[in-house]
PDB file of C-alpha atoms in Angstrom:
ATOM      1  CA  MET A   5     -13.830  36.891  34.420  1.00 68.00           C
ATOM      2  CA  VAL A   6     -12.016  36.752  31.093  1.00 70.00           C
ATOM      3  CA  GLN A   7      -8.650  38.485  31.030  1.00 76.00           C
ATOM      4  CA  ARG A   8      -8.439  41.533  28.754  1.00 79.00           C
ATOM      5  CA  VAL A   9      -5.546  42.370  26.431  1.00 76.00           C
ATOM      6  CA  THR A  10      -4.540  45.890  25.401  1.00 83.00           C
ATOM      7  CA  ILE A  11      -3.198  45.834  21.838  1.00 76.00           C
ATOM      8  CA  ALA A  12      -1.790  49.385  21.784  1.00 84.00           C
ATOM      9  CA  PRO A  13      -0.605  51.852  24.456  1.00 86.00           C
ATOM     10  CA  GLN A  14      -3.842  53.863  24.234  1.00 86.00           C
ATOM     11  CA  GLY A  15      -6.121  50.878  23.605  1.00 80.00           C
ATOM     12  CA  PRO A  16      -8.275  49.280  22.431  1.00 82.00           C
ATOM     13  CA  GLU A  17      -8.758  46.340  24.786  1.00 82.00           C
ATOM     14  CA  PHE A  18     -10.137  42.954  23.817  1.00 75.00           C
ATOM     15  CA  SER A  19     -10.929  39.846  25.798  1.00 72.00           C
ATOM     16  CA  ARG A  20      -8.651  36.852  25.218  1.00 66.00           C
ATOM     17  CA  PHE A  21     -11.692  35.080  23.818  1.00 65.00           C
ATOM     18  CA  VAL A  22     -11.991  37.675  21.036  1.00 66.00           C
ATOM     19  CA  MET A  23      -8.257  37.664  20.388  1.00 58.00           C
ATOM     20  CA  GLY A  24      -8.339  33.912  19.799  1.00 65.00           C
ATOM     21  CA  TYR A  25     -11.218  34.037  17.347  1.00 72.00           C
ATOM     22  CA  TRP A  26      -9.634  36.984  15.529  1.00 72.00           C
ATOM     23  CA  ARG A  27      -7.283  34.480  13.840  1.00 77.00           C
ATOM     24  CA  LEU A  28      -9.962  31.886  13.182  1.00 80.00           C
ATOM     25  CA  MET A  29      -9.429  31.684   9.420  1.00 82.00           C
ATOM     26  CA  ASP A  30      -5.686  31.117   9.890  1.00 87.00           C
ATOM     27  CA  TRP A  31      -6.444  27.744  11.487  1.00 87.00           C
ATOM     28  CA  ASN A  32      -7.103  26.116   8.087  1.00 91.00           C
ATOM     29  CA  MET A  33     -10.185  24.252   9.310  1.00 91.00           C
ATOM     30  CA  SER A  34     -13.173  23.342   7.187  1.00 94.00           C
ATOM     31  CA  ALA A  35     -16.478  25.098   7.847  1.00 91.00           C
ATOM     32  CA  ARG A  36     -17.727  21.955   9.605  1.00 94.00           C
ATOM     33  CA  GLN A  37     -14.636  21.828  11.838  1.00 92.00           C
ATOM     34  CA  LEU A  38     -14.990  25.521  12.728  1.00 86.00           C
ATOM     35  CA  VAL A  39     -18.652  25.089  13.670  1.00 86.00           C
ATOM     36  CA  SER A  40     -17.793  22.054  15.777  1.00 88.00           C
ATOM     37  CA  PHE A  41     -14.976  23.919  17.521  1.00 82.00           C
ATOM     38  CA  TYR A  42     -17.216  26.920  18.193  1.00 79.00           C
ATOM     39  CA  ARG A  43     -19.950  24.752  19.666  1.00 82.00           C
ATOM     40  CA  ARG A  44     -17.506  22.898  21.919  1.00 80.00           C
ATOM     41  CA  THR A  45     -15.776  26.012  23.220  1.00 74.00           C
ATOM     42  CA  SER A  46     -18.418  28.729  23.387  1.00 71.00           C
ATOM     43  CA  GLY A  47     -21.295  26.908  25.063  1.00 62.00           C
ATOM     44  CA  PHE A  48     -20.439  27.823  28.658  1.00 55.00           C
ATOM     45  CA  GLY A  49     -23.296  25.666  29.873  1.00 49.00           C
ATOM     46  CA  ARG A  50     -25.549  25.867  26.822  1.00 50.00           C
ATOM     47  CA  HIS A  51     -26.276  22.702  24.879  1.00 47.00           C
ATOM     48  CA  TYR A  52     -26.466  22.529  21.083  1.00 44.00           C
ATOM     49  CA  ARG A  53     -28.206  19.954  18.928  1.00 46.00           C
TER      50      ARG A  53
END
């Protein structure tokens, strides 16, 4: 199970997966690099072509 993070005393809660992607545009990657990263890290057993 993915650990959840509370971002304020009364919530809301987000999974660590969501928290990581929240800052996606700060990574200064090209669109192609972002798609490649997403495919490598979000598959969880699925295969992309």
